[in-house]
Each structure stands twice: as C-alpha cells, then as structure tokens.
Short mmCIF file of C-alpha atoms in Angstrom, two decimals:
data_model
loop_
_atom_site.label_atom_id
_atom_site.label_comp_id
_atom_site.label_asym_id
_atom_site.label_seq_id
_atom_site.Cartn_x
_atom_site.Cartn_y
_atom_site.Cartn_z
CA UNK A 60 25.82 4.53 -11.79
CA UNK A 61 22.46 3.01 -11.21
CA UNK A 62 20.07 4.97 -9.13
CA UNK A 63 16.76 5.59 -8.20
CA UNK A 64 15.14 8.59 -6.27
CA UNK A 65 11.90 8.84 -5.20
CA UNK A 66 10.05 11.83 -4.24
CA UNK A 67 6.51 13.10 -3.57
CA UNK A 68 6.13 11.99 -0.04
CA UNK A 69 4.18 13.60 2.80
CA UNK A 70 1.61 14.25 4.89
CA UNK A 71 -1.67 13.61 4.00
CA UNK A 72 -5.44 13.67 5.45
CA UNK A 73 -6.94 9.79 5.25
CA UNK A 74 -9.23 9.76 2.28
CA UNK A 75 -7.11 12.11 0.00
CA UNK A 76 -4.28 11.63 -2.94
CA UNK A 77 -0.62 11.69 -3.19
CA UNK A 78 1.56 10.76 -6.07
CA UNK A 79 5.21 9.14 -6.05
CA UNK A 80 7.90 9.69 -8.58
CA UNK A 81 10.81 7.54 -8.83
CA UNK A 82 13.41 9.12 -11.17
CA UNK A 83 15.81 6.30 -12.98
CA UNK A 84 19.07 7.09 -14.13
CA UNK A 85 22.29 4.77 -15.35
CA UNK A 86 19.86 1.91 -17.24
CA UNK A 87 17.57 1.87 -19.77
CA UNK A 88 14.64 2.31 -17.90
CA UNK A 89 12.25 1.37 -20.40
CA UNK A 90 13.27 -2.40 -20.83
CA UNK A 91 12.80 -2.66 -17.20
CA UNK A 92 9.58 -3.85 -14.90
CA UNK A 93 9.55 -1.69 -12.00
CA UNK A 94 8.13 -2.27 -8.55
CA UNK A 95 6.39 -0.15 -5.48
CA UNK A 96 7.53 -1.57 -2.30
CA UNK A 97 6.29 -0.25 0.74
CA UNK A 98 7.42 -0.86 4.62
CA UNK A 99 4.79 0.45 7.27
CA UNK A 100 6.77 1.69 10.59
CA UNK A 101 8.41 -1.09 12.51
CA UNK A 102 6.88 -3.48 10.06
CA UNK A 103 8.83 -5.77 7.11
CA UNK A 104 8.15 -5.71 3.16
CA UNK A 105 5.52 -5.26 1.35
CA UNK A 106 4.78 -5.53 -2.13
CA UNK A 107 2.80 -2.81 -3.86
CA UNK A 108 2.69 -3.32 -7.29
CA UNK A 109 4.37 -3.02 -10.82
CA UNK A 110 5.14 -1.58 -13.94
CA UNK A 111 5.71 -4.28 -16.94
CA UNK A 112 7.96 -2.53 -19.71
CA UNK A 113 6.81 -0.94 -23.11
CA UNK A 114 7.50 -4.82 -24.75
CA UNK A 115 4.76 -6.13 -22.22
CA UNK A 116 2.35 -3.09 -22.92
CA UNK A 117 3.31 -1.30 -19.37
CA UNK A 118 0.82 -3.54 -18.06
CA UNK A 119 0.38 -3.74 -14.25
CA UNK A 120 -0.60 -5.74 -11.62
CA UNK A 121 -1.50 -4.57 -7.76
CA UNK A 122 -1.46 -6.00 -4.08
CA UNK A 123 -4.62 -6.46 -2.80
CA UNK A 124 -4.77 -4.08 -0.56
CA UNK A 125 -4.14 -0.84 -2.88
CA UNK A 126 -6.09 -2.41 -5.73
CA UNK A 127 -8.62 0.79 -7.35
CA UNK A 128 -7.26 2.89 -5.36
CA UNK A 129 -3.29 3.07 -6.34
CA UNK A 130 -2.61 3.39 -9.86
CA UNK A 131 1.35 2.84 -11.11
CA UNK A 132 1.76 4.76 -14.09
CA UNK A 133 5.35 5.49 -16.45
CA UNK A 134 6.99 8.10 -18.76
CA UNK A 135 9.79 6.42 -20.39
CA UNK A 136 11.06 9.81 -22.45
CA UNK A 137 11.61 11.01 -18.75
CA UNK A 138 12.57 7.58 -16.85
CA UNK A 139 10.07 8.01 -14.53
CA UNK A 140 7.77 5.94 -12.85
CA UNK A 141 4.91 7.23 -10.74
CA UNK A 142 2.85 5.99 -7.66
CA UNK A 143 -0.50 7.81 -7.84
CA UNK A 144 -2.42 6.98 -4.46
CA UNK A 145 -6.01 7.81 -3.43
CA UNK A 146 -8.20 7.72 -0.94
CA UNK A 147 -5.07 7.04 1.12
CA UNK A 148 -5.94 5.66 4.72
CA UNK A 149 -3.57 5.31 7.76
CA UNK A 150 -2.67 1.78 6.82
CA UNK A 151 -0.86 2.98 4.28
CA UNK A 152 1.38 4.66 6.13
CA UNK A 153 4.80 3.91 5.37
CA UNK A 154 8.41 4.55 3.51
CA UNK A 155 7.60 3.65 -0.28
CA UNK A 156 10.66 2.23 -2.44
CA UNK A 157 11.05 2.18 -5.99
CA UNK A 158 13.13 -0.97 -7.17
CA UNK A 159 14.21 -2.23 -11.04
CA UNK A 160 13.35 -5.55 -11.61
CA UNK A 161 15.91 -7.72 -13.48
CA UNK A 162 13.71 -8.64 -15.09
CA UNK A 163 11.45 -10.73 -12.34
CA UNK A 164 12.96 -9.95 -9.27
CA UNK A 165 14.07 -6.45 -7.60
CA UNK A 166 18.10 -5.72 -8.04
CA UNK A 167 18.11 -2.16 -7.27
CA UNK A 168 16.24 0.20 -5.11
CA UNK A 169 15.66 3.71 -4.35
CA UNK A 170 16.46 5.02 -0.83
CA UNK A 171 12.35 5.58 -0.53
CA UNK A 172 10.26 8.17 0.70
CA UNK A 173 7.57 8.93 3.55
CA UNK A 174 4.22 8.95 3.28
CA UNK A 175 1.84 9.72 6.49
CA UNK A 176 -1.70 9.76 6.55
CA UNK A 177 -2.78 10.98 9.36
CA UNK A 178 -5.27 13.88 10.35
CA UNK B 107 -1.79 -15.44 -2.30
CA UNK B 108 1.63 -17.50 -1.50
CA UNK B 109 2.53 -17.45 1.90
CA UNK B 110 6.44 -17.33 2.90
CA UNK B 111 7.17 -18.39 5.98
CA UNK B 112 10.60 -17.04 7.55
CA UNK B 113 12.39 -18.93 10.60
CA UNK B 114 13.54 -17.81 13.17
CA UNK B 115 12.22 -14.06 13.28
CA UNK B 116 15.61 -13.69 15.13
CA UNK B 117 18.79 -14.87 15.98
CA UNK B 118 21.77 -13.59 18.30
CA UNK B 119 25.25 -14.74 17.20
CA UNK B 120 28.69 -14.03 17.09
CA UNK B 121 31.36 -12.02 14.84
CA UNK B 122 32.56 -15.79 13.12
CA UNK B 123 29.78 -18.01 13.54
CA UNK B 124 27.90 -19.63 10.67
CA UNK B 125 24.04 -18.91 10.47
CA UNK B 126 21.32 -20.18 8.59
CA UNK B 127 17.82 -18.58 7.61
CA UNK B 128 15.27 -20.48 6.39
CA UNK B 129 12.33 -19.60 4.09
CA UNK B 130 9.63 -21.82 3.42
CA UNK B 131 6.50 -21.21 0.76
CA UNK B 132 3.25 -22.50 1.10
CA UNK B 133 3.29 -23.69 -2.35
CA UNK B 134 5.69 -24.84 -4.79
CA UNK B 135 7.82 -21.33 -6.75
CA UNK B 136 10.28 -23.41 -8.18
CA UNK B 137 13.65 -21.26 -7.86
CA UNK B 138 12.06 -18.50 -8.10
CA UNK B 139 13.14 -16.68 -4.77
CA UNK B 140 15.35 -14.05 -3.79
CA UNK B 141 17.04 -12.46 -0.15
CA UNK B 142 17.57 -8.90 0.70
CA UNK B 143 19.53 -7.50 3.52
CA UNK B 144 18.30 -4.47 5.07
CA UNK B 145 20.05 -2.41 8.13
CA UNK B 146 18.13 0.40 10.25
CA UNK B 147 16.69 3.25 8.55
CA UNK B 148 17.86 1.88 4.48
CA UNK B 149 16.57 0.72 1.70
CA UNK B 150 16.95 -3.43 1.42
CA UNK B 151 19.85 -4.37 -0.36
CA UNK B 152 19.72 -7.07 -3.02
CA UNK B 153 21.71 -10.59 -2.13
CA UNK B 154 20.45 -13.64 -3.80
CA UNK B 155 18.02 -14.18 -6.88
CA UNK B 156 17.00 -17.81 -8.51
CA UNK B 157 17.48 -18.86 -4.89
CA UNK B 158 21.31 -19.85 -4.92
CA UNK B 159 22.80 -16.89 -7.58
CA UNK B 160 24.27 -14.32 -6.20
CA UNK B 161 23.92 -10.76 -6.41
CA UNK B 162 27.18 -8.82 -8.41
CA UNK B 163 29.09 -7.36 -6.15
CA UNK B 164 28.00 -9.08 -3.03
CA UNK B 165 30.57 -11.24 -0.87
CA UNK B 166 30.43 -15.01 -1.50
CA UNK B 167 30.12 -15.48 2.29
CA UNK B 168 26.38 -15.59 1.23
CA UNK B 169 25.41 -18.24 -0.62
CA UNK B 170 21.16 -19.77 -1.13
CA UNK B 171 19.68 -22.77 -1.59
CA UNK B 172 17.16 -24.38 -1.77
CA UNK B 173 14.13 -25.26 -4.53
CA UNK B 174 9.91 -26.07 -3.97
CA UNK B 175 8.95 -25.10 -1.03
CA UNK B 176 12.45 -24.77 1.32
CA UNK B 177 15.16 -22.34 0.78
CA UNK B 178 18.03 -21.21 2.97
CA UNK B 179 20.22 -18.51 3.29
CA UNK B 180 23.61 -19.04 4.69
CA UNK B 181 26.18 -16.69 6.08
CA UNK B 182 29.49 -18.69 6.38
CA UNK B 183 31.20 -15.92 9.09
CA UNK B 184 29.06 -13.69 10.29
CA UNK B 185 30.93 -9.80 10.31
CA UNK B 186 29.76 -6.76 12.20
CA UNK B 187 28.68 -5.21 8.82
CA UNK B 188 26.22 -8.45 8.43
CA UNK B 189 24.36 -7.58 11.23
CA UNK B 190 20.59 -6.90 9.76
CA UNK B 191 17.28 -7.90 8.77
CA UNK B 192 16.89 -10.56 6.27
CA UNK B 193 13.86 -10.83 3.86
CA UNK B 194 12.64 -13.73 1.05
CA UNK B 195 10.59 -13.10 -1.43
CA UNK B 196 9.17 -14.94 -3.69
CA UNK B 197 8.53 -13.93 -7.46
CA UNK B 198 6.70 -16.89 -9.09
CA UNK B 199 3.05 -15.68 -8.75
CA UNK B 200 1.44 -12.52 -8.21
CA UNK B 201 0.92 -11.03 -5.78
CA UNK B 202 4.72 -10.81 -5.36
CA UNK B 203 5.25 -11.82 -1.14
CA UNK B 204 7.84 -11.23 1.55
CA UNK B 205 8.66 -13.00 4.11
CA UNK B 206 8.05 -11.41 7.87
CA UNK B 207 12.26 -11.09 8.05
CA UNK B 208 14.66 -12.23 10.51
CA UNK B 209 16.65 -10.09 12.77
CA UNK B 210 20.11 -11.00 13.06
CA UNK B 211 21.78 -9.71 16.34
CA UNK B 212 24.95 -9.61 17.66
CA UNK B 213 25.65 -11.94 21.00
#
C-alpha cells in the first residue's frame, strides 16, 4: 500500500526552526518529485514547495512566501523527505502535507501534521 | 504567479442533482490541471489530473474538462459521501497554485 506519514509537528516560538519528515512506503520513492502542501486554519491549499527526483538532481523549487527560509531536503536510502523551516512566523501556521507527484501533479498524500507558531 | 480562479466558493444541492465547478486560470496551462476533494479535518484526496483523466480508483461520476484557461469539474449525481471541498490546481508553471475551493453543501 502507498502511504505517507508525516511527523515533526508542533509548537513553536515565531522566529525559531522546525523540521518535517514525511516517511514513504509502497513506491519507489526515489523516482518520485515530492511536494509540501500546507493549509493555514480555515483556509484552502497552498503550495509549499518540491523535491525533483535523483534523475533531475533533487533540485527544488519554493513558494514565495517560504523562499530562504524553508529548505526541502531528501534521503532516498531511507524514503524520506524532510521540511526544514526557520525563522517560522505565525503565518505559517498550519497542517503541512506531504504528497507524491506522478510525476507533475500530486496523486497521493500524507494525512499531514500541525505546526503552530505562536508565543 | 498564475492565478486560478474557482466559481462558486459554494454551492447547496441535493442527494441526485448534477453540479458543476468551474476553474478558470489567468493564463493559458494547457491541460495541465488537476481536482482534489477534501472533507473536514483530511488530507485532499486526488480526483482528476490532465484536466479530464481520472484518478484510479475514483467513481466515474466525476469526470473534467476543459483546456486554456476554463476547466470544469462535473459531478453527474451528487451522493452524501460527495459532500466536500473542491480544489484546482494548476501544474504548468511554478509556483504550483490552488484554487480558493468550493464548498459543496447539502440542501
């Protein structure tokens, strides 16, 4: 079965760091792009950023809104992808999803995870 | 940045009727659009990619089309179970955007 699990959320104080997992299992991870979606309270979609595959040189490409300050990263020996997030601020408050791409758009996602920053 | 434009932001209808979403981009993405379904507290669920091809595993009462600039998302008989939020997305230029979703209610 396809799935992805994200972990790592939480509280956090606006201006520090907080890094997402998403841990892949029932594909090959590492021919797949990957994706960050994230959904502030009440609010719709929002894309975050993504992962190209080992074939593409993992590059990666960023809304602007988290550009220099989130940084999507992957260990393919693991199939995991990572979210690592700093000098969070409340706007970026919000459930973060993981989703495989296939290969442009998103087929599967993760169930997501909570992030709050908030002093 | 492409801007997708959904209409309505919600709709009230019945366990039978037919609805239609529409999803309009402020530039031409060829068929390069897809539509998620996502209920209260989960993650969106995957429905149609290339604008008309349908997820696997997902019901052909759904169906897309659409190419450009207009796309549309039709439910031919609406069920309890279909009663969610609807995105669009577009894929054919980053940043990768959403549309702001439509609510479909029951009447």
């Amino acid at each position: 079965e396809v799935q992805l699990v994200e972990s790592g959320g939480g509280l956090v104080q606006p201006g520090g760091s907080l890094r997402l997992s998403c841990a892949a299992s029932g594909f090959t991870f590492s021919d797949h792009y990957m994706d960050w979606v994230r959904q502030a309270p009440g609010k719709g979609l929002e894309w975050v950023g993504r992962s190209r595959n080992k074939a593409n040189s993992y590059t990666t490409k960023y809304a602007a809104s988290v550009k220099g300050r989130f940084t999507i990263s992957r260990d393919d020996s693991q199939n995991l992808l990572y979210l690592q997030m700093n000098s969070l601020k409340s706007e970026d408050t919000a459930v973060y999803y993981c989703a495989r791409d296939h290969p442009y758009y998103s087929d599967v996602w993760g169930k997501g995870t909570t992030v709050i920053v908030s002093s | 940045d492409i801007q997708m434009t959904q209409s309505p932001s919600s709709l009230s209808a019945s366990v039978g009727d037919r609805v239609s979403i529409t999803c309009r981009a402020s530039q031409d993405i060829s068929n390069s659009l897809a539509w998620f379904q996502q209920k209260p507290g989960k993650a969106p669920k995957s429905l149609i990619y290339a604008a008309s091809s349908l997820q696997s595993g997902v019901p052909s009462k759904f169906s897309g089309s659409g190419s450009a600039t207009e796309f549309t998302l039709t439910i031919s008989s609406l069920q309890p179970e279909d009663f969610a939020t609807y995105y669009c997305q577009q894929y054919s230029t980053y940043p990768l955007t959403f549309g702001g979703g439509t609510k479909v209610e029951i009447k």
